[in-house]
Amino acid sequence: MRIDVVTLFPDFMRQCAAVGVVGRAQQRELLQVETWNPRDYATDNYRTVDGRTCGGGPGMVMLIEPLRSALKAVREAAPDPVHVIYLSPQGARLTQGRVEALAKLPRIALLCGRYEGVDERLLAHEVDEELSIGDYVLSGGELGAAVIIDAVGRLQDGALNDAQSAEQDSFSNGLLDCPHYAKPVHDALGDVPDVLLSGDHAAIRRWRLKQSLGRTWLRRPDLLAQRALDKESRALLDEFRREHAQ
Ligand SMILES: CN1CCN(c2ccccc2CNc2ccc(C(N)=O)cn2)CC1
């Protein structure tokens, strides 16, 4: 998969994509992340990328031309069609379901707004989808772009050594993750639950599922409401709720 990022901070974006699982996915050529700086496509001597807000008001707006030229260069850089995403507080909330759909595309481009945002005419003609990573205000779209690069990059085939970890990820099965423990088995902070030391893998799987269900019920009942539970899960959640009520 190829991801092109249009941003005034290319070094920052390249660093975000160079570390960890995503960096390794790039080394394995499972993922390619390229950056494009609108300033390189500004035609005036001052490399201007922003303009005064029409109608008055504080702040500046990103100009059409440098962005349009940068996106043209993005499209021409490779044959596959590009799905252009704009990160903004006005976008649809990003979910794991949307991430999984995006991860299947051959190419996406991430347009990162700064200042007060981008000229609406550019958005209307060049952007396919507007996404928000959450209901809060950031100084630019780059952190949203970094989130998408990571969430989509780690899902590329071969990016994760243990395919299961992608499956067992919280949100992949619509539930919050269960607790995790490492040695020492006994610590001043407490002990590792016995079941995890039992070697009984069926019991361990049930315990983890019960913990995921219980935590989701306690912390994110909205997620539980979205999910049909099978017989086993309903029984485990009832058990958890009985224990929790006592
Ligand atoms: C003070 N203004 C700065 C510019 N900003 C703005 C406006 C439009 C587009 C991009 C931005 C960049 N900011 C973002 C971007 C994304 C998110 C998100 N939730 O995904 C939050 N913030 C609006 C606020």
PDB file of C-alpha atoms and ligand atoms in Angstrom:
ATOM      1  CA  MET A   1       0.000   0.000   0.000  1.00  0.00           C
ATOM      2  CA  ARG A   2       1.157   3.513  -0.754  1.00  0.00           C
ATOM      3  CA  ILE A   3       0.347   6.500   1.453  1.00  0.00           C
ATOM      4  CA  ASP A   4       1.125  10.049   0.278  1.00  0.00           C
ATOM      5  CA  VAL A   5       1.030  12.788   2.912  1.00  0.00           C
ATOM      6  CA  VAL A   6       0.592  16.436   1.915  1.00  0.00           C
ATOM      7  CA  THR A   7       2.002  18.395   4.848  1.00  0.00           C
ATOM      8  CA  LEU A   8       3.989  21.502   5.802  1.00  0.00           C
ATOM      9  CA  PHE A   9       5.961  19.242   8.192  1.00  0.00           C
ATOM     10  CA  PRO A  10       7.322  16.381   6.059  1.00  0.00           C
ATOM     11  CA  ASP A  11      10.177  15.504   8.430  1.00  0.00           C
ATOM     12  CA  PHE A  12       7.736  15.004  11.290  1.00  0.00           C
ATOM     13  CA  MET A  13       5.556  12.723   9.180  1.00  0.00           C
ATOM     14  CA  ARG A  14       8.523  10.721   7.889  1.00  0.00           C
ATOM     15  CA  GLN A  15       9.695  10.186  11.480  1.00  0.00           C
ATOM     16  CA  CYS A  16       6.240   8.991  12.537  1.00  0.00           C
ATOM     17  CA  ALA A  17       6.302   6.410   9.743  1.00  0.00           C
ATOM     18  CA  ALA A  18       9.910   5.340  10.305  1.00  0.00           C
ATOM     19  CA  VAL A  19       9.577   3.730  13.750  1.00  0.00           C
ATOM     20  CA  GLY A  20       8.237   0.407  15.018  1.00  0.00           C
ATOM     21  CA  VAL A  21       5.889  -1.847  13.107  1.00  0.00           C
ATOM     22  CA  VAL A  22       5.200   0.779  10.446  1.00  0.00           C
ATOM     23  CA  GLY A  23       8.898   1.469   9.906  1.00  0.00           C
ATOM     24  CA  ARG A  24       9.486  -2.255   9.525  1.00  0.00           C
ATOM     25  CA  ALA A  25       6.548  -2.548   7.118  1.00  0.00           C
ATOM     26  CA  GLN A  26       8.244   0.095   4.976  1.00  0.00           C
ATOM     27  CA  GLN A  27      11.565  -1.742   5.102  1.00  0.00           C
ATOM     28  CA  ARG A  28       9.723  -4.895   3.998  1.00  0.00           C
ATOM     29  CA  GLU A  29       8.091  -2.886   1.209  1.00  0.00           C
ATOM     30  CA  LEU A  30       4.635  -3.759   2.533  1.00  0.00           C
ATOM     31  CA  LEU A  31       3.981  -0.050   2.848  1.00  0.00           C
ATOM     32  CA  GLN A  32       5.352   3.071   1.171  1.00  0.00           C
ATOM     33  CA  VAL A  33       4.947   6.482   2.782  1.00  0.00           C
ATOM     34  CA  GLU A  34       5.862   9.594   0.768  1.00  0.00           C
ATOM     35  CA  THR A  35       5.580  13.245   1.821  1.00  0.00           C
ATOM     36  CA  TRP A  36       4.795  16.306  -0.263  1.00  0.00           C
ATOM     37  CA  ASN A  37       5.288  19.855   1.007  1.00  0.00           C
ATOM     38  CA  PRO A  38       2.859  22.424  -0.476  1.00  0.00           C
ATOM     39  CA  ARG A  39       5.582  25.036   0.024  1.00  0.00           C
ATOM     40  CA  ASP A  40       7.532  23.338  -2.770  1.00  0.00           C
ATOM     41  CA  TYR A  41       4.595  24.066  -5.076  1.00  0.00           C
ATOM     42  CA  ALA A  42       4.129  27.733  -4.172  1.00  0.00           C
ATOM     43  CA  THR A  43       4.971  29.888  -7.176  1.00  0.00           C
ATOM     44  CA  ASP A  44       5.917  33.170  -5.482  1.00  0.00           C
ATOM     45  CA  ASN A  45       9.355  34.088  -4.161  1.00  0.00           C
ATOM     46  CA  TYR A  46       8.150  33.854  -0.565  1.00  0.00           C
ATOM     47  CA  ARG A  47       6.746  30.333  -1.103  1.00  0.00           C
ATOM     48  CA  THR A  48       3.409  31.484   0.269  1.00  0.00           C
ATOM     49  CA  VAL A  49       0.969  28.725   1.249  1.00  0.00           C
ATOM     50  CA  ASP A  50      -1.587  30.721   3.262  1.00  0.00           C
ATOM     51  CA  GLY A  51      -3.823  33.699   2.667  1.00  0.00           C
ATOM     52  CA  ARG A  52      -5.984  36.062   4.657  1.00  0.00           C
ATOM     53  CA  THR A  53      -9.440  34.793   5.529  1.00  0.00           C
ATOM     54  CA  CYS A  54     -12.042  36.263   3.139  1.00  0.00           C
ATOM     55  CA  GLY A  55     -14.753  38.047   5.083  1.00  0.00           C
ATOM     56  CA  GLY A  56     -12.308  38.939   7.840  1.00  0.00           C
ATOM     57  CA  GLY A  57     -11.696  37.142  11.088  1.00  0.00           C
ATOM     58  CA  PRO A  58      -8.615  35.767  12.799  1.00  0.00           C
ATOM     59  CA  GLY A  59      -6.041  33.487  11.304  1.00  0.00           C
ATOM     60  CA  MET A  60      -5.098  32.418   7.800  1.00  0.00           C
ATOM     61  CA  VAL A  61      -6.394  29.805   5.374  1.00  0.00           C
ATOM     62  CA  MET A  62      -4.306  27.429   3.230  1.00  0.00           C
ATOM     63  CA  LEU A  63      -4.339  28.542  -0.402  1.00  0.00           C
ATOM     64  CA  ILE A  64      -5.783  26.424  -3.224  1.00  0.00           C
ATOM     65  CA  GLU A  65      -2.897  26.545  -5.706  1.00  0.00           C
ATOM     66  CA  PRO A  66       0.031  25.008  -3.791  1.00  0.00           C
ATOM     67  CA  LEU A  67      -2.227  22.215  -2.505  1.00  0.00           C
ATOM     68  CA  ARG A  68      -3.739  21.594  -5.918  1.00  0.00           C
ATOM     69  CA  SER A  69      -0.290  21.375  -7.524  1.00  0.00           C
ATOM     70  CA  ALA A  70       0.967  19.075  -4.757  1.00  0.00           C
ATOM     71  CA  LEU A  71      -2.042  16.763  -5.159  1.00  0.00           C
ATOM     72  CA  LYS A  72      -1.513  16.734  -8.928  1.00  0.00           C
ATOM     73  CA  ALA A  73       2.059  15.598  -8.331  1.00  0.00           C
ATOM     74  CA  VAL A  74       0.779  12.939  -5.919  1.00  0.00           C
ATOM     75  CA  ARG A  75      -1.629  11.550  -8.514  1.00  0.00           C
ATOM     76  CA  GLU A  76       1.056  11.530 -11.207  1.00  0.00           C
ATOM     77  CA  ALA A  77       3.612   9.796  -8.972  1.00  0.00           C
ATOM     78  CA  ALA A  78       2.015   6.360  -9.371  1.00  0.00           C
ATOM     79  CA  PRO A  79      -0.626   4.729 -11.613  1.00  0.00           C
ATOM     80  CA  ASP A  80      -3.170   3.620  -8.983  1.00  0.00           C
ATOM     81  CA  PRO A  81      -6.133   5.932  -8.309  1.00  0.00           C
ATOM     82  CA  VAL A  82      -5.745   7.898  -5.052  1.00  0.00           C
ATOM     83  CA  HIS A  83      -8.380   8.127  -2.308  1.00  0.00           C
ATOM     84  CA  VAL A  84      -7.821  11.600  -0.802  1.00  0.00           C
ATOM     85  CA  ILE A  85      -8.577  12.018   2.918  1.00  0.00           C
ATOM     86  CA  TYR A  86      -8.684  15.353   4.755  1.00  0.00           C
ATOM     87  CA  LEU A  87      -8.118  15.284   8.527  1.00  0.00           C
ATOM     88  CA  SER A  88     -10.336  17.785  10.315  1.00  0.00           C
ATOM     89  CA  PRO A  89     -12.585  18.215  13.358  1.00  0.00           C
ATOM     90  CA  GLN A  90     -15.485  18.338  10.869  1.00  0.00           C
ATOM     91  CA  GLY A  91     -14.777  14.838   9.597  1.00  0.00           C
ATOM     92  CA  ALA A  92     -16.520  11.539  10.298  1.00  0.00           C
ATOM     93  CA  ARG A  93     -15.139   9.803  13.400  1.00  0.00           C
ATOM     94  CA  LEU A  94     -12.399   7.308  12.547  1.00  0.00           C
ATOM     95  CA  THR A  95     -13.259   3.752  13.640  1.00  0.00           C
ATOM     96  CA  GLN A  96     -11.463   0.409  13.397  1.00  0.00           C
ATOM     97  CA  GLY A  97     -14.011  -0.652  10.809  1.00  0.00           C
ATOM     98  CA  ARG A  98     -13.087   2.292   8.596  1.00  0.00           C
ATOM     99  CA  VAL A  99      -9.363   1.606   9.195  1.00  0.00           C
ATOM    100  CA  GLU A 100      -9.812  -1.985   8.003  1.00  0.00           C
ATOM    101  CA  ALA A 101     -11.530  -0.750   4.822  1.00  0.00           C
ATOM    102  CA  LEU A 102      -8.818   1.852   4.149  1.00  0.00           C
ATOM    103  CA  ALA A 103      -6.098  -0.763   4.706  1.00  0.00           C
ATOM    104  CA  LYS A 104      -7.382  -2.667   1.662  1.00  0.00           C
ATOM    105  CA  LEU A 105      -6.948   0.266  -0.767  1.00  0.00           C
ATOM    106  CA  PRO A 106      -3.896   0.432  -3.077  1.00  0.00           C
ATOM    107  CA  ARG A 107      -3.306   4.151  -2.355  1.00  0.00           C
ATOM    108  CA  ILE A 108      -4.523   6.884  -0.054  1.00  0.00           C
ATOM    109  CA  ALA A 109      -3.402  10.493   0.270  1.00  0.00           C
ATOM    110  CA  LEU A 110      -3.625  12.349   3.593  1.00  0.00           C
ATOM    111  CA  LEU A 111      -4.113  16.110   3.374  1.00  0.00           C
ATOM    112  CA  CYS A 112      -2.979  17.854   6.576  1.00  0.00           C
ATOM    113  CA  GLY A 113      -4.520  21.251   7.299  1.00  0.00           C
ATOM    114  CA  ARG A 114      -2.772  23.944   9.303  1.00  0.00           C
ATOM    115  CA  TYR A 115      -3.751  27.556  10.117  1.00  0.00           C
ATOM    116  CA  GLU A 116      -7.565  27.700  10.208  1.00  0.00           C
ATOM    117  CA  GLY A 117      -7.863  25.006   7.587  1.00  0.00           C
ATOM    118  CA  VAL A 118      -8.023  24.744   3.798  1.00  0.00           C
ATOM    119  CA  ASP A 119      -9.965  26.759   1.216  1.00  0.00           C
ATOM    120  CA  GLU A 120     -13.346  25.051   0.870  1.00  0.00           C
ATOM    121  CA  ARG A 121     -13.123  25.022  -2.942  1.00  0.00           C
ATOM    122  CA  LEU A 122     -10.034  22.800  -2.831  1.00  0.00           C
ATOM    123  CA  LEU A 123     -11.846  20.440  -0.469  1.00  0.00           C
ATOM    124  CA  ALA A 124     -14.914  20.321  -2.717  1.00  0.00           C
ATOM    125  CA  HIS A 125     -12.872  19.396  -5.819  1.00  0.00           C
ATOM    126  CA  GLU A 126     -10.005  17.300  -4.489  1.00  0.00           C
ATOM    127  CA  VAL A 127     -11.036  15.545  -1.257  1.00  0.00           C
ATOM    128  CA  ASP A 128     -12.899  12.215  -1.250  1.00  0.00           C
ATOM    129  CA  GLU A 129     -13.362  11.816   2.498  1.00  0.00           C
ATOM    130  CA  GLU A 130     -13.050  13.966   5.621  1.00  0.00           C
ATOM    131  CA  LEU A 131     -12.070  12.147   8.829  1.00  0.00           C
ATOM    132  CA  SER A 132     -11.628  13.145  12.475  1.00  0.00           C
ATOM    133  CA  ILE A 133      -9.558  11.150  14.990  1.00  0.00           C
ATOM    134  CA  GLY A 134     -11.685  12.458  17.871  1.00  0.00           C
ATOM    135  CA  ASP A 135     -13.679  15.371  19.220  1.00  0.00           C
ATOM    136  CA  TYR A 136     -10.830  17.693  20.111  1.00  0.00           C
ATOM    137  CA  VAL A 137      -8.888  20.473  18.428  1.00  0.00           C
ATOM    138  CA  LEU A 138      -5.292  20.058  17.255  1.00  0.00           C
ATOM    139  CA  SER A 139      -2.973  22.599  15.680  1.00  0.00           C
ATOM    140  CA  GLY A 140      -2.767  20.562  12.486  1.00  0.00           C
ATOM    141  CA  GLY A 141      -3.923  17.423  10.719  1.00  0.00           C
ATOM    142  CA  GLU A 142      -0.511  15.712  10.978  1.00  0.00           C
ATOM    143  CA  LEU A 143      -1.266  13.800  14.196  1.00  0.00           C
ATOM    144  CA  GLY A 144      -4.458  12.497  12.587  1.00  0.00           C
ATOM    145  CA  ALA A 145      -2.430  11.449   9.558  1.00  0.00           C
ATOM    146  CA  ALA A 146       0.057   9.680  11.844  1.00  0.00           C
ATOM    147  CA  VAL A 147      -2.813   7.801  13.483  1.00  0.00           C
ATOM    148  CA  ILE A 148      -4.117   6.618  10.119  1.00  0.00           C
ATOM    149  CA  ILE A 149      -0.636   5.620   8.896  1.00  0.00           C
ATOM    150  CA  ASP A 150      -0.120   3.508  12.025  1.00  0.00           C
ATOM    151  CA  ALA A 151      -3.600   1.967  12.188  1.00  0.00           C
ATOM    152  CA  VAL A 152      -3.608   1.129   8.455  1.00  0.00           C
ATOM    153  CA  GLY A 153       0.097   0.274   8.160  1.00  0.00           C
ATOM    154  CA  ARG A 154       0.067  -2.349  10.909  1.00  0.00           C
ATOM    155  CA  LEU A 155      -2.779  -4.170   9.119  1.00  0.00           C
ATOM    156  CA  GLN A 156      -0.768  -4.708   5.929  1.00  0.00           C
ATOM    157  CA  ASP A 157      -0.204  -8.446   5.365  1.00  0.00           C
ATOM    158  CA  GLY A 158       3.106  -9.427   6.927  1.00  0.00           C
ATOM    159  CA  ALA A 159       3.485  -6.261   9.032  1.00  0.00           C
ATOM    160  CA  LEU A 160       2.715  -8.027  12.319  1.00  0.00           C
ATOM    161  CA  ASN A 161       4.852 -11.046  13.157  1.00  0.00           C
ATOM    162  CA  ASP A 162       2.011 -12.793  14.960  1.00  0.00           C
ATOM    163  CA  ALA A 163      -1.066 -12.503  12.813  1.00  0.00           C
ATOM    164  CA  GLN A 164      -3.139 -13.402  15.824  1.00  0.00           C
ATOM    165  CA  SER A 165      -2.192 -10.209  17.638  1.00  0.00           C
ATOM    166  CA  ALA A 166      -4.043  -8.276  14.986  1.00  0.00           C
ATOM    167  CA  GLU A 167      -7.065 -10.503  15.515  1.00  0.00           C
ATOM    168  CA  GLN A 168      -6.935 -10.324  19.295  1.00  0.00           C
ATOM    169  CA  ASP A 169      -6.434  -6.544  19.247  1.00  0.00           C
ATOM    170  CA  SER A 170      -9.097  -4.785  21.181  1.00  0.00           C
ATOM    171  CA  PHE A 171     -11.592  -3.189  18.821  1.00  0.00           C
ATOM    172  CA  SER A 172     -10.792  -5.810  16.177  1.00  0.00           C
ATOM    173  CA  ASN A 173     -13.372  -8.032  17.857  1.00  0.00           C
ATOM    174  CA  GLY A 174     -15.361  -5.018  19.011  1.00  0.00           C
ATOM    175  CA  LEU A 175     -14.364  -5.485  22.665  1.00  0.00           C
ATOM    176  CA  LEU A 176     -11.826  -3.816  24.929  1.00  0.00           C
ATOM    177  CA  ASP A 177      -8.629  -5.753  25.545  1.00  0.00           C
ATOM    178  CA  CYS A 178      -8.167  -8.064  28.546  1.00  0.00           C
ATOM    179  CA  PRO A 179      -5.483  -7.384  31.208  1.00  0.00           C
ATOM    180  CA  HIS A 180      -1.917  -8.478  30.428  1.00  0.00           C
ATOM    181  CA  TYR A 181       0.815  -9.663  32.831  1.00  0.00           C
ATOM    182  CA  ALA A 182       4.515 -10.534  32.685  1.00  0.00           C
ATOM    183  CA  LYS A 183       6.869 -11.963  35.350  1.00  0.00           C
ATOM    184  CA  PRO A 184       7.406 -11.812  38.294  1.00  0.00           C
ATOM    185  CA  VAL A 185       4.431 -14.009  39.203  1.00  0.00           C
ATOM    186  CA  HIS A 186       4.466 -12.507  42.715  1.00  0.00           C
ATOM    187  CA  ASP A 187       5.245  -8.826  43.090  1.00  0.00           C
ATOM    188  CA  ALA A 188       4.809  -6.171  45.771  1.00  0.00           C
ATOM    189  CA  LEU A 189       2.040  -4.840  43.498  1.00  0.00           C
ATOM    190  CA  GLY A 190       0.187  -8.165  43.544  1.00  0.00           C
ATOM    191  CA  ASP A 191       0.128 -11.590  41.915  1.00  0.00           C
ATOM    192  CA  VAL A 192      -0.539 -12.838  38.389  1.00  0.00           C
ATOM    193  CA  PRO A 193      -4.011 -14.498  38.226  1.00  0.00           C
ATOM    194  CA  ASP A 194      -3.657 -18.277  38.766  1.00  0.00           C
ATOM    195  CA  VAL A 195      -5.499 -19.262  35.591  1.00  0.00           C
ATOM    196  CA  LEU A 196      -2.750 -17.678  33.491  1.00  0.00           C
ATOM    197  CA  LEU A 197      -0.198 -20.000  35.130  1.00  0.00           C
ATOM    198  CA  SER A 198      -2.363 -23.111  34.810  1.00  0.00           C
ATOM    199  CA  GLY A 199      -1.398 -24.108  31.282  1.00  0.00           C
ATOM    200  CA  ASP A 200      -5.074 -24.776  30.657  1.00  0.00           C
ATOM    201  CA  HIS A 201      -5.374 -22.883  27.388  1.00  0.00           C
ATOM    202  CA  ALA A 202      -9.140 -23.318  27.104  1.00  0.00           C
ATOM    203  CA  ALA A 203      -9.580 -21.838  30.586  1.00  0.00           C
ATOM    204  CA  ILE A 204      -7.140 -19.058  29.776  1.00  0.00           C
ATOM    205  CA  ARG A 205      -9.083 -18.189  26.595  1.00  0.00           C
ATOM    206  CA  ARG A 206     -12.347 -18.121  28.555  1.00  0.00           C
ATOM    207  CA  TRP A 207     -10.820 -15.982  31.320  1.00  0.00           C
ATOM    208  CA  ARG A 208      -9.487 -13.467  28.786  1.00  0.00           C
ATOM    209  CA  LEU A 209     -12.802 -13.293  26.934  1.00  0.00           C
ATOM    210  CA  LYS A 210     -14.632 -12.830  30.240  1.00  0.00           C
ATOM    211  CA  GLN A 211     -12.281  -9.999  31.207  1.00  0.00           C
ATOM    212  CA  SER A 212     -12.708  -8.321  27.807  1.00  0.00           C
ATOM    213  CA  LEU A 213     -16.490  -8.565  28.058  1.00  0.00           C
ATOM    214  CA  GLY A 214     -16.523  -7.345  31.662  1.00  0.00           C
ATOM    215  CA  ARG A 215     -14.243  -4.397  30.958  1.00  0.00           C
ATOM    216  CA  THR A 216     -16.279  -3.409  27.926  1.00  0.00           C
ATOM    217  CA  TRP A 217     -19.441  -3.584  30.025  1.00  0.00           C
ATOM    218  CA  LEU A 218     -17.864  -1.410  32.756  1.00  0.00           C
ATOM    219  CA  ARG A 219     -15.977   1.110  30.633  1.00  0.00           C
ATOM    220  CA  ARG A 220     -17.609   1.222  27.196  1.00  0.00           C
ATOM    221  CA  PRO A 221     -21.194  -0.107  27.367  1.00  0.00           C
ATOM    222  CA  ASP A 222     -21.812   1.717  24.073  1.00  0.00           C
ATOM    223  CA  LEU A 223     -19.503  -0.770  22.314  1.00  0.00           C
ATOM    224  CA  LEU A 224     -21.295  -3.705  23.899  1.00  0.00           C
ATOM    225  CA  ALA A 225     -24.637  -2.404  22.668  1.00  0.00           C
ATOM    226  CA  GLN A 226     -23.312  -2.629  19.096  1.00  0.00           C
ATOM    227  CA  ARG A 227     -22.328  -6.242  19.404  1.00  0.00           C
ATOM    228  CA  ALA A 228     -24.362  -9.441  19.304  1.00  0.00           C
ATOM    229  CA  LEU A 229     -22.999 -11.869  21.926  1.00  0.00           C
ATOM    230  CA  ASP A 230     -22.904 -15.626  21.402  1.00  0.00           C
ATOM    231  CA  LYS A 231     -24.071 -18.047  24.094  1.00  0.00           C
ATOM    232  CA  GLU A 232     -20.648 -18.453  25.671  1.00  0.00           C
ATOM    233  CA  SER A 233     -20.047 -14.683  25.811  1.00  0.00           C
ATOM    234  CA  ARG A 234     -23.436 -14.012  27.367  1.00  0.00           C
ATOM    235  CA  ALA A 235     -22.726 -16.618  30.064  1.00  0.00           C
ATOM    236  CA  LEU A 236     -19.254 -15.226  30.775  1.00  0.00           C
ATOM    237  CA  LEU A 237     -20.534 -11.644  30.979  1.00  0.00           C
ATOM    238  CA  ASP A 238     -23.341 -12.710  33.349  1.00  0.00           C
ATOM    239  CA  GLU A 239     -20.717 -14.416  35.533  1.00  0.00           C
ATOM    240  CA  PHE A 240     -18.594 -11.242  35.524  1.00  0.00           C
ATOM    241  CA  ARG A 241     -21.564  -9.048  36.381  1.00  0.00           C
ATOM    242  CA  ARG A 242     -22.587 -11.339  39.244  1.00  0.00           C
ATOM    243  CA  GLU A 243     -19.056 -11.261  40.638  1.00  0.00           C
ATOM    244  CA  HIS A 244     -18.847  -7.526  40.135  1.00  0.00           C
ATOM    245  CA  ALA A 245     -22.165  -6.862  41.855  1.00  0.00           C
ATOM    246  CA  GLN A 246     -21.109  -8.706  45.042  1.00  0.00           C
TER     247      GLN A 246
HETATM  248  C1  LIG B   1      -7.531  26.169  15.823  1.00  0.00           C
HETATM  249  N1  LIG B   1      -7.793  25.460  14.570  1.00  0.00           N
HETATM  250  C2  LIG B   1      -6.563  24.881  14.012  1.00  0.00           C
HETATM  251  C3  LIG B   1      -6.839  24.218  12.662  1.00  0.00           C
HETATM  252  N2  LIG B   1      -7.932  23.297  12.751  1.00  0.00           N
HETATM  253  C4  LIG B   1      -8.192  22.567  11.557  1.00  0.00           C
HETATM  254  C5  LIG B   1      -9.297  22.882  10.760  1.00  0.00           C
HETATM  255  C6  LIG B   1      -9.524  22.158   9.586  1.00  0.00           C
HETATM  256  C7  LIG B   1      -8.665  21.133   9.207  1.00  0.00           C
HETATM  257  C8  LIG B   1      -7.581  20.807  10.000  1.00  0.00           C
HETATM  258  C9  LIG B   1      -7.334  21.519  11.180  1.00  0.00           C
HETATM  259  C10 LIG B   1      -6.142  21.140  12.007  1.00  0.00           C
HETATM  260  N3  LIG B   1      -6.584  20.713  13.314  1.00  0.00           N
HETATM  261  C11 LIG B   1      -7.197  19.501  13.516  1.00  0.00           C
HETATM  262  C12 LIG B   1      -7.243  18.520  12.539  1.00  0.00           C
HETATM  263  C13 LIG B   1      -7.891  17.320  12.840  1.00  0.00           C
HETATM  264  C14 LIG B   1      -8.466  17.151  14.096  1.00  0.00           C
HETATM  265  C15 LIG B   1      -9.164  15.864  14.440  1.00  0.00           C
HETATM  266  N4  LIG B   1      -9.945  15.856  15.517  1.00  0.00           N
HETATM  267  O1  LIG B   1      -9.015  14.838  13.755  1.00  0.00           O
HETATM  268  C16 LIG B   1      -8.391  18.163  15.021  1.00  0.00           C
HETATM  269  N5  LIG B   1      -7.749  19.325  14.733  1.00  0.00           N
HETATM  270  C17 LIG B   1      -9.123  23.745  13.439  1.00  0.00           C
HETATM  271  C18 LIG B   1      -8.775  24.392  14.762  1.00  0.00           C
END
